[in-house]
CSV table of C-alpha atoms in Angstrom, one decimal:
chain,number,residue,atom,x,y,z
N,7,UNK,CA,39.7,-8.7,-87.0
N,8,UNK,CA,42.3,-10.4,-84.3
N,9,UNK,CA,41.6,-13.5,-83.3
N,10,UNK,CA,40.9,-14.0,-79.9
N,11,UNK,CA,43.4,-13.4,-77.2
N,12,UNK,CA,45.2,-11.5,-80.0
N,13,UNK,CA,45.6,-8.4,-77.5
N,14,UNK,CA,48.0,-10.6,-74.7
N,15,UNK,CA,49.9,-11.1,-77.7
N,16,UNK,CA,51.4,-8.3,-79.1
N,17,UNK,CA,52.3,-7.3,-75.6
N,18,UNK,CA,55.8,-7.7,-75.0
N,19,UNK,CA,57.4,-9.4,-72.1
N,20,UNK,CA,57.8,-6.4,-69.9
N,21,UNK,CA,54.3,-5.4,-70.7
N,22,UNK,CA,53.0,-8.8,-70.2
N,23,UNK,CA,54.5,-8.7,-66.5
N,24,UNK,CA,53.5,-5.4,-66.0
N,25,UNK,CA,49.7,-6.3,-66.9
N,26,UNK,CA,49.9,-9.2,-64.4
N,27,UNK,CA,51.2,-7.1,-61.7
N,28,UNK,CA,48.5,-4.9,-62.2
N,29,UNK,CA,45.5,-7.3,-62.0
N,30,UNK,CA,47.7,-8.9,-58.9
N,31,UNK,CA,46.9,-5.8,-56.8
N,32,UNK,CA,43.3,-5.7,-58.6
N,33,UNK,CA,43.0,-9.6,-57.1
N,34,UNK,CA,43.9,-7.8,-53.2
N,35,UNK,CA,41.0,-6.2,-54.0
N,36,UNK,CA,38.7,-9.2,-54.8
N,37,UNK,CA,40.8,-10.8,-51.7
N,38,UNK,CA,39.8,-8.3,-49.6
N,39,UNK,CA,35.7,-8.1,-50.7
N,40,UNK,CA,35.7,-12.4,-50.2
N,41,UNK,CA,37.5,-12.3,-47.4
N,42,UNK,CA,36.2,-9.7,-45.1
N,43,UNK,CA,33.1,-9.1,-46.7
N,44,UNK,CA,31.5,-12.0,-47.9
N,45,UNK,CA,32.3,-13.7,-45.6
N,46,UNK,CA,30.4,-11.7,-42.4
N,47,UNK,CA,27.0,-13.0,-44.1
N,48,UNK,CA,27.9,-16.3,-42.4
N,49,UNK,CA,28.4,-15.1,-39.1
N,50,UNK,CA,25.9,-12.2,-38.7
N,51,UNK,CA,22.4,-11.3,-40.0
N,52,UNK,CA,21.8,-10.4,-43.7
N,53,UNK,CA,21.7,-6.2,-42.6
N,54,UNK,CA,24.8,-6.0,-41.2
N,55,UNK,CA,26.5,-8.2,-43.4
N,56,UNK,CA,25.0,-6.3,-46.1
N,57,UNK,CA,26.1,-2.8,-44.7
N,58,UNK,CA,30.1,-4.1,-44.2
N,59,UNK,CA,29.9,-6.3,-47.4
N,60,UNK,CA,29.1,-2.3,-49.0
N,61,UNK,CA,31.8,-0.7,-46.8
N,62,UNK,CA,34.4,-3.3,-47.6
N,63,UNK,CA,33.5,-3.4,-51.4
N,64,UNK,CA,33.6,0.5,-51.3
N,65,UNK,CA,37.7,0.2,-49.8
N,66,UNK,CA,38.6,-2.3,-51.9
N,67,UNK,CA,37.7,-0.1,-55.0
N,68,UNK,CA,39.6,2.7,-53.9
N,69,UNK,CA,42.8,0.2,-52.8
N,70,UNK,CA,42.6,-0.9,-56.6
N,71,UNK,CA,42.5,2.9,-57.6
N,72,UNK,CA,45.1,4.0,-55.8
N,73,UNK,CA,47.5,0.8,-56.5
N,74,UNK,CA,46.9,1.5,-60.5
N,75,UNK,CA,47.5,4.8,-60.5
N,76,UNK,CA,51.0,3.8,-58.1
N,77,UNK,CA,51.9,1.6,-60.6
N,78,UNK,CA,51.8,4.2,-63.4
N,79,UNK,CA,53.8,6.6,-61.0
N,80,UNK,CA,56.7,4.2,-60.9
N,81,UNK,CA,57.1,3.7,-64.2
N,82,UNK,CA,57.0,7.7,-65.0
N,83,UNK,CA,53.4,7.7,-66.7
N,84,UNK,CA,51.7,9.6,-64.2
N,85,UNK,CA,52.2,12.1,-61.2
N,86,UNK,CA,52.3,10.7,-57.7
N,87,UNK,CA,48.7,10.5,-56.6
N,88,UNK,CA,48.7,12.1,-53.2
N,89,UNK,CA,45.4,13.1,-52.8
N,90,UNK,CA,44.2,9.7,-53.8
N,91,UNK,CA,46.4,7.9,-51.2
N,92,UNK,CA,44.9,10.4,-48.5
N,93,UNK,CA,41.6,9.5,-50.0
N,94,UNK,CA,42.6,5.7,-49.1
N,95,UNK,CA,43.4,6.7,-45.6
N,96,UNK,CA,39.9,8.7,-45.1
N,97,UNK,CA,38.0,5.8,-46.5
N,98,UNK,CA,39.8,3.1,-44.5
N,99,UNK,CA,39.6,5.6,-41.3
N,100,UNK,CA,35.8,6.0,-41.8
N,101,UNK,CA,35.2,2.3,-42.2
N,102,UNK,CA,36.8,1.7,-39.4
N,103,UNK,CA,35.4,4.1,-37.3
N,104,UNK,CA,31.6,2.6,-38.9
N,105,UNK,CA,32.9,-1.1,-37.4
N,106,UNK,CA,33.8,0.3,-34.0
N,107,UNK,CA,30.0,2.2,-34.2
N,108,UNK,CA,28.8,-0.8,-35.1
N,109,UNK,CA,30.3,-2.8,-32.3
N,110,UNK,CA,29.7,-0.7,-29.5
N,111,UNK,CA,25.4,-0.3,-30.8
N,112,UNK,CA,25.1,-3.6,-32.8
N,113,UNK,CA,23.3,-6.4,-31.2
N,114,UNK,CA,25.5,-8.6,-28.9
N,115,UNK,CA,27.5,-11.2,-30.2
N,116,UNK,CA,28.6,-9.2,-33.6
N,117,UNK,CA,30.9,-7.4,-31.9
N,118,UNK,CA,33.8,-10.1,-32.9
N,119,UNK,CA,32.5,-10.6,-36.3
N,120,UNK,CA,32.8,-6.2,-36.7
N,121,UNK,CA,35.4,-5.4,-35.1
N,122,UNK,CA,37.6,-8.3,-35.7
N,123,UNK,CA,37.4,-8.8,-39.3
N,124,UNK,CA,36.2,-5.3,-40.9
N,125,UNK,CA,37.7,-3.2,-38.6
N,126,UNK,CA,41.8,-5.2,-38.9
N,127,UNK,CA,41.4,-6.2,-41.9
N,128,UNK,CA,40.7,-2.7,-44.0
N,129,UNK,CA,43.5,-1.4,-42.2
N,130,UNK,CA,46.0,-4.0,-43.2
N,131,UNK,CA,44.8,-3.7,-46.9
N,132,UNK,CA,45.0,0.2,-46.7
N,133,UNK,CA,48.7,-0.3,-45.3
N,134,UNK,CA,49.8,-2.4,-47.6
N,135,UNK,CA,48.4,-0.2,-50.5
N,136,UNK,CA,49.4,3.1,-49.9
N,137,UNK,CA,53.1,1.8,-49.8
N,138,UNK,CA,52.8,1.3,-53.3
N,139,UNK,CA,52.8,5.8,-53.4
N,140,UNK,CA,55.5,6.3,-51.2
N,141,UNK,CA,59.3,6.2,-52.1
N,142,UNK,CA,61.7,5.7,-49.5
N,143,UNK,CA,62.1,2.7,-47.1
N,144,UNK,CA,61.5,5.1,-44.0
N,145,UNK,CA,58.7,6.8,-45.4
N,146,UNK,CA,57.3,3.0,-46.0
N,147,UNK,CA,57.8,1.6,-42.2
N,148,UNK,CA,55.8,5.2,-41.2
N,149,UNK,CA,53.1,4.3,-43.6
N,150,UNK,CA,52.6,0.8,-41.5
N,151,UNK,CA,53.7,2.2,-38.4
N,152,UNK,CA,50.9,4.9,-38.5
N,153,UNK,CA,48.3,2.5,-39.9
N,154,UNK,CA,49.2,0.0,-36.7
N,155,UNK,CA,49.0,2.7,-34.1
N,156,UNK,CA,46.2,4.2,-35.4
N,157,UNK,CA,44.8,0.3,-35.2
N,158,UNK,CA,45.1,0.3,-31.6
N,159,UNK,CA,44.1,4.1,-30.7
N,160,UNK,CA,40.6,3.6,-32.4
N,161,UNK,CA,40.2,0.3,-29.9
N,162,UNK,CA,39.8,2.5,-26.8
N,163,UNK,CA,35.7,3.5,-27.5
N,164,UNK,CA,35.3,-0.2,-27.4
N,165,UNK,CA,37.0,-0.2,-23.7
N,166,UNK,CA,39.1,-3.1,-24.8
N,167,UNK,CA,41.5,-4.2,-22.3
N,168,UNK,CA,45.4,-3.0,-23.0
N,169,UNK,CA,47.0,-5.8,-24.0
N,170,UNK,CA,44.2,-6.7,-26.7
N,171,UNK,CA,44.9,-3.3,-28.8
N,172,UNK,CA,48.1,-4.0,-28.7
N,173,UNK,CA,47.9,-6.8,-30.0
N,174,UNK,CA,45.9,-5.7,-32.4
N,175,UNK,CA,48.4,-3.7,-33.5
N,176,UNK,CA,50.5,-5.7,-33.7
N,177,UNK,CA,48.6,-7.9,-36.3
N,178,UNK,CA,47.8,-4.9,-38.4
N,179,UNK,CA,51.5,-4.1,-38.5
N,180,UNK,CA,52.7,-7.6,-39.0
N,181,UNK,CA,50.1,-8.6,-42.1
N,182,UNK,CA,50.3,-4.7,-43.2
N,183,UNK,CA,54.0,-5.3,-43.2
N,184,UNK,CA,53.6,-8.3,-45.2
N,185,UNK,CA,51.4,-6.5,-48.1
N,186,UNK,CA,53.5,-3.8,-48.3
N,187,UNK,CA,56.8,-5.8,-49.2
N,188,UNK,CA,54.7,-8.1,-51.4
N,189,UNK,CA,53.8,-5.3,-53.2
N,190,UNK,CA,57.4,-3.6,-53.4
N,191,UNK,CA,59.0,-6.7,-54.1
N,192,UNK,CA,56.6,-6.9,-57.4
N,193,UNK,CA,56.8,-3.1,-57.9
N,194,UNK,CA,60.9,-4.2,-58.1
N,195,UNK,CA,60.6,-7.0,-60.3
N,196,UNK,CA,58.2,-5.0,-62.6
N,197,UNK,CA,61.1,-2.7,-63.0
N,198,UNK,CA,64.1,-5.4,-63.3
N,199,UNK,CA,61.9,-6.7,-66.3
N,200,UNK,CA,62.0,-3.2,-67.9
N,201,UNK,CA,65.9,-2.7,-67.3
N,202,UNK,CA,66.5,-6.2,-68.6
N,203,UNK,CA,64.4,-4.9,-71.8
N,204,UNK,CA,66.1,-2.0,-72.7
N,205,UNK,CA,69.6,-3.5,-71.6
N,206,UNK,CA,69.0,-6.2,-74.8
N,207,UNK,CA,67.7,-3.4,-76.6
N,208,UNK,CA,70.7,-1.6,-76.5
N,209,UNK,CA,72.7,-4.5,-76.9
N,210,UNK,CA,71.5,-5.3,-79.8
N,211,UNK,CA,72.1,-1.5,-81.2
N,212,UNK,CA,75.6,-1.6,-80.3
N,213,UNK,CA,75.8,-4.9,-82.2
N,214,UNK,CA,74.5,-3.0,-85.2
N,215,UNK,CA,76.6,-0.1,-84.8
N,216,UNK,CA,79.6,-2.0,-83.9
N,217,UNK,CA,79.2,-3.5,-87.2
N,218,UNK,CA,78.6,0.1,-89.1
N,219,UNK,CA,81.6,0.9,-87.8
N,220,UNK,CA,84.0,-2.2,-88.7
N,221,UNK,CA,82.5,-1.7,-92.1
N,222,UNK,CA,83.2,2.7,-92.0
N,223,UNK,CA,87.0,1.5,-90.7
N,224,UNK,CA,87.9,-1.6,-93.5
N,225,UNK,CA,86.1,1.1,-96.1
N,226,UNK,CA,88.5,3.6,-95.3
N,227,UNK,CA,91.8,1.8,-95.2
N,228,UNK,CA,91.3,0.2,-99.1
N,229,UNK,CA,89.8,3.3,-100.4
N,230,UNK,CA,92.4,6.3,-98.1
N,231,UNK,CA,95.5,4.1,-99.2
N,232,UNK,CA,94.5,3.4,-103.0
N,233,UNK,CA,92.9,7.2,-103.7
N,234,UNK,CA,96.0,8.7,-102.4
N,235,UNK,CA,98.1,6.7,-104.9
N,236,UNK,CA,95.6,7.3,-107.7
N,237,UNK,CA,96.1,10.7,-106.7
N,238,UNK,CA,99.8,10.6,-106.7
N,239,UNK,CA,99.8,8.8,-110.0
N,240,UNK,CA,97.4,11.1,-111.8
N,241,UNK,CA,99.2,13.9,-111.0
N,242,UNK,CA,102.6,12.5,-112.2
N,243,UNK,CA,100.7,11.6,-115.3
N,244,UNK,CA,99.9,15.0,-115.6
N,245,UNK,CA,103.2,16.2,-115.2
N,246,UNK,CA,104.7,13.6,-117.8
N,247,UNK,CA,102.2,14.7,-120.2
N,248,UNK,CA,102.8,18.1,-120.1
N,249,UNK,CA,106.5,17.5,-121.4
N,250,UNK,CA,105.4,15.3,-123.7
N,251,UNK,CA,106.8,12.0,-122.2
N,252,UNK,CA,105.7,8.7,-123.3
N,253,UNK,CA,105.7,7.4,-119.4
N,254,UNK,CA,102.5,9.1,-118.8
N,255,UNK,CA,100.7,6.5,-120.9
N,256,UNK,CA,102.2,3.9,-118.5
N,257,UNK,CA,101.4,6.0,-115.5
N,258,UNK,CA,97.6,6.3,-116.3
N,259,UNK,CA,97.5,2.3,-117.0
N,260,UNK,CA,99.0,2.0,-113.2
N,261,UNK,CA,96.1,4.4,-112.5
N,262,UNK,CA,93.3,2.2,-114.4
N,263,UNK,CA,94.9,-1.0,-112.6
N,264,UNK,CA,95.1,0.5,-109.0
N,265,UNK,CA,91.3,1.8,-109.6
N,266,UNK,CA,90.3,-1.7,-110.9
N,267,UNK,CA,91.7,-3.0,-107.7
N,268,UNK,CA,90.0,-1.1,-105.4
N,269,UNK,CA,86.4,-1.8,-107.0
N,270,UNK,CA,87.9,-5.4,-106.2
N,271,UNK,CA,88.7,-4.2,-103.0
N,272,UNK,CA,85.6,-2.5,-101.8
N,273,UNK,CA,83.5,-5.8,-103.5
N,274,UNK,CA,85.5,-7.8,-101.2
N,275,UNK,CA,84.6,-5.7,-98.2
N,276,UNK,CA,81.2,-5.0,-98.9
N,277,UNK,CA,80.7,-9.0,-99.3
N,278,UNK,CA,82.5,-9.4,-95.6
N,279,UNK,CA,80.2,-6.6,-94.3
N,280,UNK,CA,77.2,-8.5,-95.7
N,281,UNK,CA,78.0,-12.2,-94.5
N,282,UNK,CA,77.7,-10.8,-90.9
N,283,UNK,CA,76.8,-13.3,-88.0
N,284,UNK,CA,73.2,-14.4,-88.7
N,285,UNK,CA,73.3,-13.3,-84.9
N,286,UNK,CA,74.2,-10.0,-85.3
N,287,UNK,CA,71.5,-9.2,-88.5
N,288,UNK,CA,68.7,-10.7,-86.1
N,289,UNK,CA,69.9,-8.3,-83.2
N,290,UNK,CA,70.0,-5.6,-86.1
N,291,UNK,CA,66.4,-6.2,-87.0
N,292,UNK,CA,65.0,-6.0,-84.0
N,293,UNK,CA,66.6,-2.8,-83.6
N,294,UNK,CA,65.3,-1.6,-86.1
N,295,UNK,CA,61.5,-2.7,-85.8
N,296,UNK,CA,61.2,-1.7,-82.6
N,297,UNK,CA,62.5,1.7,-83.2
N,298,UNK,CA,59.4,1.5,-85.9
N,299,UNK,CA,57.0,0.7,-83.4
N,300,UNK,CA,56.6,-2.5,-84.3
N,301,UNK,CA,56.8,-5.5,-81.7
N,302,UNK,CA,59.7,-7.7,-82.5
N,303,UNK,CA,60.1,-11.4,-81.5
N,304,UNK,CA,63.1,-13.4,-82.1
N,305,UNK,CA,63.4,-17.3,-80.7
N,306,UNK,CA,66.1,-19.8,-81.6
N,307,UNK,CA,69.4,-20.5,-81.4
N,308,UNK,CA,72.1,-19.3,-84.0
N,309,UNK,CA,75.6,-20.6,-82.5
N,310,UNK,CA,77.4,-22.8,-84.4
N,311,UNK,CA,76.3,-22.8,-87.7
N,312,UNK,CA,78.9,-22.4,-90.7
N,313,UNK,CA,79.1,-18.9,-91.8
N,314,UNK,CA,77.8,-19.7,-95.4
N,315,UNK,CA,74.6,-21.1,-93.9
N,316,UNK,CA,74.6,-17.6,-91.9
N,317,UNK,CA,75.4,-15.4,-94.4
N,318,UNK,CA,72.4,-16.8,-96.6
N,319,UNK,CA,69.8,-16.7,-93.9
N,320,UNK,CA,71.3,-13.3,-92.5
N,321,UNK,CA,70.3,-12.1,-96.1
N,322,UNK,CA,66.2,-13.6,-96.0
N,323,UNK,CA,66.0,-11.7,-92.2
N,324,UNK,CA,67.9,-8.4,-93.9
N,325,UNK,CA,65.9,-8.4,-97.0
N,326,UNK,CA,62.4,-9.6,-95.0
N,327,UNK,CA,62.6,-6.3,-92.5
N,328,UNK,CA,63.4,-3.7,-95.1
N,329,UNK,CA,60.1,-4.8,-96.3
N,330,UNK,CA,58.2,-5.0,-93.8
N,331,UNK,CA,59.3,-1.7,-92.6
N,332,UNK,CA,58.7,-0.5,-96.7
N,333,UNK,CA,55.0,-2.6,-97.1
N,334,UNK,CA,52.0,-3.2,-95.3
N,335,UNK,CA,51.4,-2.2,-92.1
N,336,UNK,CA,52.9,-4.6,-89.7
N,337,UNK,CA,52.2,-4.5,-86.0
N,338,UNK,CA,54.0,-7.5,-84.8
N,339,UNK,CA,57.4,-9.8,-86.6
N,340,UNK,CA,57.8,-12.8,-85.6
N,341,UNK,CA,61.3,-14.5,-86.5
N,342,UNK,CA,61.7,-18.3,-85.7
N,343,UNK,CA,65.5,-20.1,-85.9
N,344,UNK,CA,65.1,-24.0,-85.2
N,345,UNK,CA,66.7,-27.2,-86.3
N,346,UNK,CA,64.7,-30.0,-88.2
N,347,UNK,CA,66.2,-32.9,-89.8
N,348,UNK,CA,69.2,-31.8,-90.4
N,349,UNK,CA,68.2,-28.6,-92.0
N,350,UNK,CA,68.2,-24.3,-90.1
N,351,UNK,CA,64.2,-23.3,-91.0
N,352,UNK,CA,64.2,-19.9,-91.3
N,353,UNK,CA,60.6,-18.0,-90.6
N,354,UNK,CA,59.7,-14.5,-90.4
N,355,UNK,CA,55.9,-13.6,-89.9
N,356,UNK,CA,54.5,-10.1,-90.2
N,357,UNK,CA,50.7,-9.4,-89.5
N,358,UNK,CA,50.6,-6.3,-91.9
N,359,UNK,CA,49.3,-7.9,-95.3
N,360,UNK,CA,45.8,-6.0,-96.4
N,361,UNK,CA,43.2,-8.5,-96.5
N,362,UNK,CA,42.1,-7.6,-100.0
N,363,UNK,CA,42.0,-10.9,-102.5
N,364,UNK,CA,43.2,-14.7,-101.7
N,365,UNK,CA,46.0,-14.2,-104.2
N,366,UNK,CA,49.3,-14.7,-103.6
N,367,UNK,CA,51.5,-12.0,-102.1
N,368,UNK,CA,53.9,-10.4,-104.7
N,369,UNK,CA,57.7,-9.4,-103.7
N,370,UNK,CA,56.5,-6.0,-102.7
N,371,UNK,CA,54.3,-7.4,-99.8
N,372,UNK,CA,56.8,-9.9,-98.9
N,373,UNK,CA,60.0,-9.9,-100.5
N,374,UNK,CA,61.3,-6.8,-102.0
N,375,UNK,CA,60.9,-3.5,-103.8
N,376,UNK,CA,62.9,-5.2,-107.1
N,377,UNK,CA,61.6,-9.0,-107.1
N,378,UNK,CA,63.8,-9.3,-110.5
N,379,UNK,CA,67.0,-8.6,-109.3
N,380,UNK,CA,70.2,-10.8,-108.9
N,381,UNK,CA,71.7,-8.4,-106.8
N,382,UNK,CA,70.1,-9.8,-103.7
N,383,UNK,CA,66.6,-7.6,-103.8
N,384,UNK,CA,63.8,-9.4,-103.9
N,385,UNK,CA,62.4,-13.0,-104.0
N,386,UNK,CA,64.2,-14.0,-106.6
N,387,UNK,CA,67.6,-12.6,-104.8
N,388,UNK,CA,67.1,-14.4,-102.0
N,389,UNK,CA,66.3,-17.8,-103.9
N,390,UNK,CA,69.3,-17.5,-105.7
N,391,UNK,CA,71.4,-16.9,-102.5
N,392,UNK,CA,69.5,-20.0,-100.6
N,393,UNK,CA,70.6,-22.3,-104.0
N,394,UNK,CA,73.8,-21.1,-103.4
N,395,UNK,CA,74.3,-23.6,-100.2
N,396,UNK,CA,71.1,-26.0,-101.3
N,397,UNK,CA,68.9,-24.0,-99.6
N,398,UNK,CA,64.8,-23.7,-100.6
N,399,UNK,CA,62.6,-20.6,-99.5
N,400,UNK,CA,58.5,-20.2,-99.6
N,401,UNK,CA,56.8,-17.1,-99.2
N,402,UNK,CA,52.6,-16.5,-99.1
N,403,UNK,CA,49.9,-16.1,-96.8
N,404,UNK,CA,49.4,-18.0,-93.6
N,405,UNK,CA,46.1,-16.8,-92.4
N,406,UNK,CA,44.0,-13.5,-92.3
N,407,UNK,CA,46.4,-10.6,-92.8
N,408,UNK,CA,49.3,-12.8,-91.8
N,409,UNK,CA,52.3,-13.4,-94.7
N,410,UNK,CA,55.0,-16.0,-93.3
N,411,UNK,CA,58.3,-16.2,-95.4
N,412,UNK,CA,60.4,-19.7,-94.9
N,413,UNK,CA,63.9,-20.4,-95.6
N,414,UNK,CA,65.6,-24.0,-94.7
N,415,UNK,CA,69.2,-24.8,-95.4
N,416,UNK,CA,70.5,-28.2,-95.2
N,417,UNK,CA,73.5,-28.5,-92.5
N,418,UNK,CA,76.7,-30.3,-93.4
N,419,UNK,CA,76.8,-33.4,-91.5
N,420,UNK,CA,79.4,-32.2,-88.9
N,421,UNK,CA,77.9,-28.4,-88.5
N,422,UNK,CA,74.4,-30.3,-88.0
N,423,UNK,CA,75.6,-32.4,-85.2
N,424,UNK,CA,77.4,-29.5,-83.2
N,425,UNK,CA,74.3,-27.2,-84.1
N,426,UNK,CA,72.1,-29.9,-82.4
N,427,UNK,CA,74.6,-30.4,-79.6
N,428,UNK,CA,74.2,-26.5,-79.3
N,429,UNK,CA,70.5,-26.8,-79.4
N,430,UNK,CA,69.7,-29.5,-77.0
């Protein structure tokens, strides 16, 4: 069971700004029922307040329809909701339309209190709403413009003088206005916070696949130069033997040497390939996890620490995703990069350990599909690697369902300083 407020937490950033856009045109709504119809108990009797507190309530519902179902419409979820948006302008037309019936028979002296507040107000909501369906600025401006004439044509059963209505008008088109590009503007930033999203999404793929390739290229210049000479070699050997030469002995010891080399060679590249920027592995894994469906978070700062320091703890976030991605059933990785005492702390937390036992984790939940090996698999791997450059790394449970892996390496005394010049 997730604790408490659990659900705000696995969103992501864009999601968390979309779900407060959402409940900010939901709070119009609430705006809009307070406002306009709430309020009219304090400046009319209890039955007509009660009968435009219903009317207004009834709009506002339909404004916070039609503004979620917008919303899902810009971001490609749902189809345009047309007929809801005319919905909106039939509801906010026959509201109206009540107010002005209820001005023109309702008992003198609420004829303000009607017409002023219900009857203006409604329409600037509505304006400001149905922008929110509409694409185009054009179409926009005749979405306010129609609402703002239509504002002062339904004036003339209340015989109100000229200049009032349009004046009227003018409000409604002036505060519609305002909604409308209040909303847009959060529509916009809604959508900037997506593009920012998948723009560090895909930087951090072609970080990863820049990578692939550097190690694809530096791969195929040792091992294209060194198999064509083993080639050329071998087939001289071949030659020399069939004469019966004694140089093809000497020939196939060049071809043992120049092989021996190579596995020298490809050790060397594959050790370059794997002491990549603890930058680059952290951009890699969260790649990777999202691509899983899993919600990755990475905070902390990476620049200027020594490449030994990063090749070590680029190993604990390599070897900590291919397990998570191979055990449990993570939702959400959390990875953490901060300086303390002189010393990078390292922690990776995944929320996909079964809560069976209180008993330690193994590799396999944690650490790696081979905890034995040397190789760099496993717990063991990695503790070998961290003792390398002094580091120290913890792994176990950190709450229900929650397994948190820790490494910390100490700084040398000039890297810490420029890391913590870095930091602050």
């Amino acid at each position: 069971m997730r604790r408490p407020g659990g659900w705000w937490r696995t969103k992501s950033t864009p999601e968390k700004v979309e779900t407060y856009t959402r409940w900010s045109f939901h709070f119009f709504g609430v705006i809009e029922v307070f406002a306009l119809g709430v309020s009219a108990y304090g400046r009319t009797g209890a039955g007509l307040a009660t009968l435009l507190c219903l009317l207004v309530t009834v709009h506002a519902a339909v404004c916070m329809l039609v503004s979620s179902r917008a919303l899902d419409w810009t971001r490609g979820r749902r189809p345009q909701p047309v007929r809801l948006m005319w919905t909106l302008v039939v509801v906010s037309a026959v509201v109206s339309i009540t107010a002005v019936g209820i001005a023109e028979r309702g008992p003198a002296g609420e004829v303000e209190t009607a017409a002023g507040s219900v009857y203006g107000g409604v329409l600037c909501f509505g304006a400001g709403i149905i922008t929110l369906g509409v694409s185009g600025r054009r179409r926009m401006v005749a979405v306010v413009g129609g609402f703002a004439v239509g504002a002062g044509l339904l004036t003339f059963p209340l015989e109100m003088p000229v200049l009032a209505s349009v004046v009227l008008a003018g409000l409604v088109m002036v505060t519609g206005g305002f909604l409308a590009v209040t909303s847009i503007f959060s529509l916009w930033l809604l959508n900037a916070v997506y593009a920012l999203d998948d723009a560090k999404e895909t930087r951090a793929r072609l970080a990863v696949a820049e990578e692939r390739l550097r190690f694809g290229r530096d791969l195929h210049d040792v091992m294209g130069r060194n198999l064509a000479v083993i080639a050329l070699k071998s087939e001289l050997a071949v030659q020399l033997s069939r004469r019966g030469r004694p140089e093809a002995v000497e020939q196939m010891i060049e071809v043992q040497r120049i092989a021996q080399e190579s596995q020298r060679e490809v050790r060397d590249v594959v050790r370059g390939y794997r002491e990549a920027a603890l930058e680059v592995e952290l951009a890699g894994a969260r790649g990777v996890l999202t691509a899983a469906g899993i919600t990755a978070k990475v905070t902390g700062e990476t620049a200027g620490l020594p490449a030994e320091v990063q090749s070590a703890l680029g190993w604990v976030v390599r070897e900590a995703t291919t397990n998570v991605l191979r055990h449990g059933d993570a939702k959400e990785v959390a990875v953490t990069v901060r300086m303390s005492g002189g010393r990078v702390v390292l922690t990776v937390e995944n929320d996909g350990v079964a809560e069976t036992t209180g008993d330690v984790p193994s590799a396999d939940t944690g650490g790696s599909p081979h905890p034995g090996g040397s190789g760099g698999s496993g717990l063991a791997g990695l503790r070998e690697r961290l003792s390398a450059v002094d580091g120290t790394l913890e792994a176990g449970p950190a709450g229900r369902g929650i397994f948190r892996l820790t490494a910390a390496v100490p700084l040398p005394d000039a890297a810490a300083g420029a890391a913590l010049g870095v930091a602050s």
